[in-house]
PDB file of C-alpha atoms in Angstrom:
ATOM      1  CA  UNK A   1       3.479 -11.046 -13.581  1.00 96.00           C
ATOM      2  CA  UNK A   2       3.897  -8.331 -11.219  1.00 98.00           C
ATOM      3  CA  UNK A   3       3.741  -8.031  -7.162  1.00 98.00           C
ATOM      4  CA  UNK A   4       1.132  -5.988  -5.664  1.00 98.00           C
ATOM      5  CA  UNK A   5       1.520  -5.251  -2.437  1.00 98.00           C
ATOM      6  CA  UNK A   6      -1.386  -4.086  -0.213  1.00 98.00           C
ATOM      7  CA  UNK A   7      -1.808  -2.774   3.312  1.00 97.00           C
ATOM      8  CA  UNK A   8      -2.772  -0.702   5.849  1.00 94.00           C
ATOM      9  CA  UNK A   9      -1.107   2.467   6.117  1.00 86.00           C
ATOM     10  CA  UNK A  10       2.982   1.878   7.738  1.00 87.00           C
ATOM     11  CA  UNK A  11       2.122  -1.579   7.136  1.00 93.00           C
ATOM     12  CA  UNK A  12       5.999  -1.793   5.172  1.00 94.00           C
ATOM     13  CA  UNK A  13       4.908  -2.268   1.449  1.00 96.00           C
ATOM     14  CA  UNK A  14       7.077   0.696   0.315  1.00 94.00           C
ATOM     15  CA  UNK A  15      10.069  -0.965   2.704  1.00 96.00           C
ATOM     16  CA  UNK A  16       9.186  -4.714   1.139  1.00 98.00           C
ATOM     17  CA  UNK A  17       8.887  -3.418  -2.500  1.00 98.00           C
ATOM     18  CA  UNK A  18      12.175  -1.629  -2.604  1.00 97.00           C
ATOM     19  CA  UNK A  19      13.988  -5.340  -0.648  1.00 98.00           C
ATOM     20  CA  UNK A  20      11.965  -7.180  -3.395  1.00 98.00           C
ATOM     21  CA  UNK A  21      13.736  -5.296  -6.135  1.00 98.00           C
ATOM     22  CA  UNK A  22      16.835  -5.592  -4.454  1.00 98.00           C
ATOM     23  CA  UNK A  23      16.666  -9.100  -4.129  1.00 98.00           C
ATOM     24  CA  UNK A  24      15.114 -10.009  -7.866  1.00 97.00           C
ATOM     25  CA  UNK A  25      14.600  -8.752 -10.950  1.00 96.00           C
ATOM     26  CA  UNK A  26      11.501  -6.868 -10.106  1.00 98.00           C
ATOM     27  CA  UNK A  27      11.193  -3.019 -10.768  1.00 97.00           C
ATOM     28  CA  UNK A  28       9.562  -1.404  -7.487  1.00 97.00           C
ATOM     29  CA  UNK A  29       7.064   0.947  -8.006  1.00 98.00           C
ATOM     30  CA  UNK A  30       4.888   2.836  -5.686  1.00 97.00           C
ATOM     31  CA  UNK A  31       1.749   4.643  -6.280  1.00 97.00           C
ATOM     32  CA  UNK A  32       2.241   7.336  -3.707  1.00 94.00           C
ATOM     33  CA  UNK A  33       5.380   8.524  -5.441  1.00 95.00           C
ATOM     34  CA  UNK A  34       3.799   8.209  -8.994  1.00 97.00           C
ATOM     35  CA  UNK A  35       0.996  10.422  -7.738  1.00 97.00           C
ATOM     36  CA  UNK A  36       3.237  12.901  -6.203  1.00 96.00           C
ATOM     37  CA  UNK A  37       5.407  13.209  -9.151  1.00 97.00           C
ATOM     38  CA  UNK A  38       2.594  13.935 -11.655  1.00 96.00           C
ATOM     39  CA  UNK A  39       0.888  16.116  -9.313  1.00 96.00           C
ATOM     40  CA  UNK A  40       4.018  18.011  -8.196  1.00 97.00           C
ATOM     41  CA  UNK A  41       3.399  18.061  -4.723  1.00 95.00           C
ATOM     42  CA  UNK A  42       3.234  15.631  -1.445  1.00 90.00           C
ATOM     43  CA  UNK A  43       0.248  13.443  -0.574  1.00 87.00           C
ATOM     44  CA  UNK A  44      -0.165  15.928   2.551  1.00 83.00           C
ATOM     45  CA  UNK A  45      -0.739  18.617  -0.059  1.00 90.00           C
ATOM     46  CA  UNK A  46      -2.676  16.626  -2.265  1.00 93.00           C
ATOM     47  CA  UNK A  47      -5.569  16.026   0.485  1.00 88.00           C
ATOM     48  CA  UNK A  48      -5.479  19.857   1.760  1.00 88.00           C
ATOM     49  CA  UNK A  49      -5.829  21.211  -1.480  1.00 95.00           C
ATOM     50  CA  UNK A  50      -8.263  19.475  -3.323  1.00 95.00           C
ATOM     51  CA  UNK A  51      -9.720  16.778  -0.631  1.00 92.00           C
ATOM     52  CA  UNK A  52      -9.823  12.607  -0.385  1.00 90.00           C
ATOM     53  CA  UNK A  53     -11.910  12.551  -3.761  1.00 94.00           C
ATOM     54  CA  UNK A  54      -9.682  14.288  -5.798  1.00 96.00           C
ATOM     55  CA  UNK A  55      -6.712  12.235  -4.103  1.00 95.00           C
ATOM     56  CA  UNK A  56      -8.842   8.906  -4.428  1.00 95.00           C
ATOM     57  CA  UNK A  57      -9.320   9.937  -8.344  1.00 96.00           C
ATOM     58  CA  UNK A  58      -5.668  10.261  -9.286  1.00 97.00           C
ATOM     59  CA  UNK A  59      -4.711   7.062  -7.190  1.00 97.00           C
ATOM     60  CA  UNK A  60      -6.962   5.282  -9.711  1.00 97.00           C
ATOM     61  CA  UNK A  61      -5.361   6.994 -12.671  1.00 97.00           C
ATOM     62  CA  UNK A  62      -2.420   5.903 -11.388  1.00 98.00           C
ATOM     63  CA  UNK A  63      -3.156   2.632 -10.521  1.00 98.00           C
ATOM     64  CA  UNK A  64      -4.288   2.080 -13.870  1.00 97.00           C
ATOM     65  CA  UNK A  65      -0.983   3.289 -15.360  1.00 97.00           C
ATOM     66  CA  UNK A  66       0.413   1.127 -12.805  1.00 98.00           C
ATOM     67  CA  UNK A  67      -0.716  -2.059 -13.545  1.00 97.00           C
ATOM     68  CA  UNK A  68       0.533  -1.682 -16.932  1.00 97.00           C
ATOM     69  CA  UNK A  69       3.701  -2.116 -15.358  1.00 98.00           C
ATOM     70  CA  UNK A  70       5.798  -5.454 -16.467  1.00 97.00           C
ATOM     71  CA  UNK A  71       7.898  -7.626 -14.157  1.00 97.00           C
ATOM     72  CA  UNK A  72       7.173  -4.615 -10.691  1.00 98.00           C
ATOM     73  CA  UNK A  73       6.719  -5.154  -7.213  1.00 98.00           C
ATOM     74  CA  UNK A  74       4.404  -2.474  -6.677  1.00 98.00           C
ATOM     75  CA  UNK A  75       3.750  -0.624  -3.486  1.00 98.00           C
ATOM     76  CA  UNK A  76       0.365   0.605  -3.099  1.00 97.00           C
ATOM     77  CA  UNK A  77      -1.017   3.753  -0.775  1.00 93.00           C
ATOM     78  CA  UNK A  78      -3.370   1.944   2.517  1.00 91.00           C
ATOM     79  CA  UNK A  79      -6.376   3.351   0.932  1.00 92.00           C
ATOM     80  CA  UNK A  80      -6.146   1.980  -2.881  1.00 96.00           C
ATOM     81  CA  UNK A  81      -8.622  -1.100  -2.128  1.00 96.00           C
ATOM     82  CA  UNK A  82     -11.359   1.243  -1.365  1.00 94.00           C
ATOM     83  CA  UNK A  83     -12.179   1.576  -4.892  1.00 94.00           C
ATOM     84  CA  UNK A  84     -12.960  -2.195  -6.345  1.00 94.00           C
ATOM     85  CA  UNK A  85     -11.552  -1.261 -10.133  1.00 96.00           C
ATOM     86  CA  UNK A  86      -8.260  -0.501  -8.691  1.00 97.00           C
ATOM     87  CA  UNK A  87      -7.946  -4.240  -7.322  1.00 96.00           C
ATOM     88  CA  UNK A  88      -9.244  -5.897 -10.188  1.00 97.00           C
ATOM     89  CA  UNK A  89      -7.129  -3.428 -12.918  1.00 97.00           C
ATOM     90  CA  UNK A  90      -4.133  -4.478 -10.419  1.00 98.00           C
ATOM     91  CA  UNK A  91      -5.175  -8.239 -10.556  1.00 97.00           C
ATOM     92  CA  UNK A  92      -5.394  -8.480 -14.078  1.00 97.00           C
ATOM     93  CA  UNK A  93      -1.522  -8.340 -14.296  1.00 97.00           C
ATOM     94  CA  UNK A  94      -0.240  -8.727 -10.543  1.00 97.00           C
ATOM     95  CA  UNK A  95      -0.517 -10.897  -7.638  1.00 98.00           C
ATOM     96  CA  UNK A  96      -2.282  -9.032  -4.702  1.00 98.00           C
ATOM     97  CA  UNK A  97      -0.157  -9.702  -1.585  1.00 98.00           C
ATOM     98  CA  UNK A  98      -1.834  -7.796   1.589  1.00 98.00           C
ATOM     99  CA  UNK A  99       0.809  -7.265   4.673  1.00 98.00           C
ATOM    100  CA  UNK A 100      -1.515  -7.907   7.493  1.00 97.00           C
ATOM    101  CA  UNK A 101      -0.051  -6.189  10.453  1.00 94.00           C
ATOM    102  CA  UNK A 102      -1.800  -6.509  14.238  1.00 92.00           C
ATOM    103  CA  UNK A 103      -2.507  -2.762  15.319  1.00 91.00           C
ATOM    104  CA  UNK A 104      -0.132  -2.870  17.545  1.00 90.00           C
ATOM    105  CA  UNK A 105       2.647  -2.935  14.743  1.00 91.00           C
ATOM    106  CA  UNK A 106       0.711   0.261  13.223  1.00 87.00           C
ATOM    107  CA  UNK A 107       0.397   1.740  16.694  1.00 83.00           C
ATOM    108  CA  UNK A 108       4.230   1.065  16.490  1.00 84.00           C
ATOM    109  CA  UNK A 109       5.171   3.067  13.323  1.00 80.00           C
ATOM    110  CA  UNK A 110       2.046   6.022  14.058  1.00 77.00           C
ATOM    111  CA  UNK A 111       4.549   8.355  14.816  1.00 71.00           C
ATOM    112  CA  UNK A 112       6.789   8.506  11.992  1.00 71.00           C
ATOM    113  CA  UNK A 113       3.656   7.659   9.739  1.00 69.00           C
ATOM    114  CA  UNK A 114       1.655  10.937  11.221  1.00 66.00           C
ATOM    115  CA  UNK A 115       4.584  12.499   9.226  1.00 68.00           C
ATOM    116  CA  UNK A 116       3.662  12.062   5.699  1.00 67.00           C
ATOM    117  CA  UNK A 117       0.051  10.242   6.075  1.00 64.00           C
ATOM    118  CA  UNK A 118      -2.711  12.807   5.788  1.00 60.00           C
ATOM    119  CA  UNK A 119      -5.515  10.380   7.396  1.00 60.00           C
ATOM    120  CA  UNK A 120      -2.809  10.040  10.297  1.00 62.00           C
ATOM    121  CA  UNK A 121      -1.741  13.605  10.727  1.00 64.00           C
ATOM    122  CA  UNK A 122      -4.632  14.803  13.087  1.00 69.00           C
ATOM    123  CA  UNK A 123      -6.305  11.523  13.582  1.00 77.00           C
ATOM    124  CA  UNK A 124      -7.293  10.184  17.308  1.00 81.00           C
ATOM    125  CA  UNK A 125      -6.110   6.769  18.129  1.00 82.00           C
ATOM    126  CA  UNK A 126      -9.108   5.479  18.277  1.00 89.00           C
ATOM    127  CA  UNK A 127     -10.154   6.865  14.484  1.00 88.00           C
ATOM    128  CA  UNK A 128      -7.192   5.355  12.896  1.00 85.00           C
ATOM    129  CA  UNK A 129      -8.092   1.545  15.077  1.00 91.00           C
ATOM    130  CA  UNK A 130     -11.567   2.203  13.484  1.00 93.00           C
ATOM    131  CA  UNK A 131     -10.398   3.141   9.850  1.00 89.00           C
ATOM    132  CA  UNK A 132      -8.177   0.399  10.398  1.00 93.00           C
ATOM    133  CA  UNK A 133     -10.734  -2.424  11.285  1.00 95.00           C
ATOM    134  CA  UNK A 134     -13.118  -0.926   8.569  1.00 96.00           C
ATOM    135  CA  UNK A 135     -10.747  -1.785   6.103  1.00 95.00           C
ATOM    136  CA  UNK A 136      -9.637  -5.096   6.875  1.00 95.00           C
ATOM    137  CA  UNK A 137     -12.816  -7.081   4.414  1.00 96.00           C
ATOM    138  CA  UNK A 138     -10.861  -4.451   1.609  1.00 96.00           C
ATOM    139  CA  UNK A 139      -7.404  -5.797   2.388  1.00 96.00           C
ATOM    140  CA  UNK A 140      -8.882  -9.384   2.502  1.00 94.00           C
ATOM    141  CA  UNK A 141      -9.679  -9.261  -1.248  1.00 92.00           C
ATOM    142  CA  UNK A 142      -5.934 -10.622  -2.247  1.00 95.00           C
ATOM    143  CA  UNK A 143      -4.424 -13.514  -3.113  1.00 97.00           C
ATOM    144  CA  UNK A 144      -1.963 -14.403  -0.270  1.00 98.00           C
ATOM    145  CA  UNK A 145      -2.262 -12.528   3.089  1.00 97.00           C
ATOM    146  CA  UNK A 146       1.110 -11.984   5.160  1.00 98.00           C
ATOM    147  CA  UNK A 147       1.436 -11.245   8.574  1.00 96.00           C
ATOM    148  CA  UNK A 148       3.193  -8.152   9.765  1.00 96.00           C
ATOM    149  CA  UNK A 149       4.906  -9.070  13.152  1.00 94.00           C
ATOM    150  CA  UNK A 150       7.519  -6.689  15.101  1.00 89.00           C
ATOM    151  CA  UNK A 151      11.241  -7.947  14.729  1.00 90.00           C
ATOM    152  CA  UNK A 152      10.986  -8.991  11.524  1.00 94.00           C
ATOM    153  CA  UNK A 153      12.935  -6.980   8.488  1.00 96.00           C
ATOM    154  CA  UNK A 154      11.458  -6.300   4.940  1.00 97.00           C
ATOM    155  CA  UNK A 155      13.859  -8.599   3.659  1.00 98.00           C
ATOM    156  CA  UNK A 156      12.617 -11.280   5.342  1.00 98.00           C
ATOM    157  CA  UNK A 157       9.369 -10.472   3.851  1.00 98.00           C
ATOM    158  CA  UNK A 158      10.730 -10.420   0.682  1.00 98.00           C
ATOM    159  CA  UNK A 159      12.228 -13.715   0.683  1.00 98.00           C
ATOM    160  CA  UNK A 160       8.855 -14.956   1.733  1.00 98.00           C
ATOM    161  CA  UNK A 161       6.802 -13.161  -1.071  1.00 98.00           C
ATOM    162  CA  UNK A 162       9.453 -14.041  -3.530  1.00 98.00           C
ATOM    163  CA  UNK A 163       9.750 -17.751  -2.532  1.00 98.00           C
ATOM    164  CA  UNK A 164       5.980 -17.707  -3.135  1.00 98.00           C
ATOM    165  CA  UNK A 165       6.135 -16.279  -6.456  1.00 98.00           C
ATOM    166  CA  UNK A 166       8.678 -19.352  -7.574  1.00 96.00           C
ATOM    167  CA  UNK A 167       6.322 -22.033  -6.205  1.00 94.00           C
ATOM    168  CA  UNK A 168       3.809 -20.434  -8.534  1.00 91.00           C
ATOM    169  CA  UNK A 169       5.379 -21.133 -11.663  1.00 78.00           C
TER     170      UNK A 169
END
């Protein structure tokens, strides 16, 4: 069975996936860096050149590839739950776990994010608060929610994702 992990945008799942691997015998995996490497070209690029719906098209592609996956934590991009087959392809071999952050945490990271996050790059505060609030009913479609708090390392997440995993079985 395979970790999913969603969230919004600098939420941590690419930090979390790569301390789950490190800590188990899970293969990370992240859908950002699957799409960049078949596209040959960064997410950034992705969205100027051919839009969101092109983007949103090979995510799914991807996704579906993805979930094929055996034994991965995989890292999903903040807008994968948008589409509802992506979700339920993921489910069908994966445990969704959502990191839940407050905005504050995102408000936090926006900085570094704006970097390689094309929603981010030009985006008001108060857009990415309301892209972030419309999404939360998406991220709420998962099987265990955790809460992103400030202080705390991806490790520590992935101790807690892991230990729920074992108590699973």
């Amino acid at each position: 069975m395979n970790i999913v992990l969603t969230g919004f945008m600098a939420s941590g799942k690419t930090a979390v996936s790569k301390a789950i691997a490190e800590l188990s015998s899970y293969t990370a995996a992240d859908t950002d860096d699957m799409i960049t490497e078949k596209m040959q070209m960064s997410i950034n690029e992705i969205f100027d050149n051919y839009g969101e719906d092109y983007f949103r098209k090979t995510e799914q592609e991807i996704v579906l590839r993805a979930a094929q996956l055996e034994n991965a934590v995989i890292a999903t991009g903040g807008g994968v739950v948008l589409r509802s087959e992506n979700i339920a392809n993921l489910r069908k071999t994966g445990v969704i776990f959502n990191l839940s952050p407050d905005f504050s945490v995102i408000e936090d990271r926006l900085e570094e994010a704006r970097k390689t996050r094309p929603l981010l790059k030009q985006d008001s505060i108060e857009n990415i608060k309301k892209r972030f609030n419309d999404r939360k009913p998406f991220y709420a479609d998962c099987d265990y929610t955790i809460n992103v708090t400030k202080g705390r390392t991806p490790r520590s997440y992935a101790e807690e994702i892991l230990s729920i995993m074992e108590d699973r079985q």
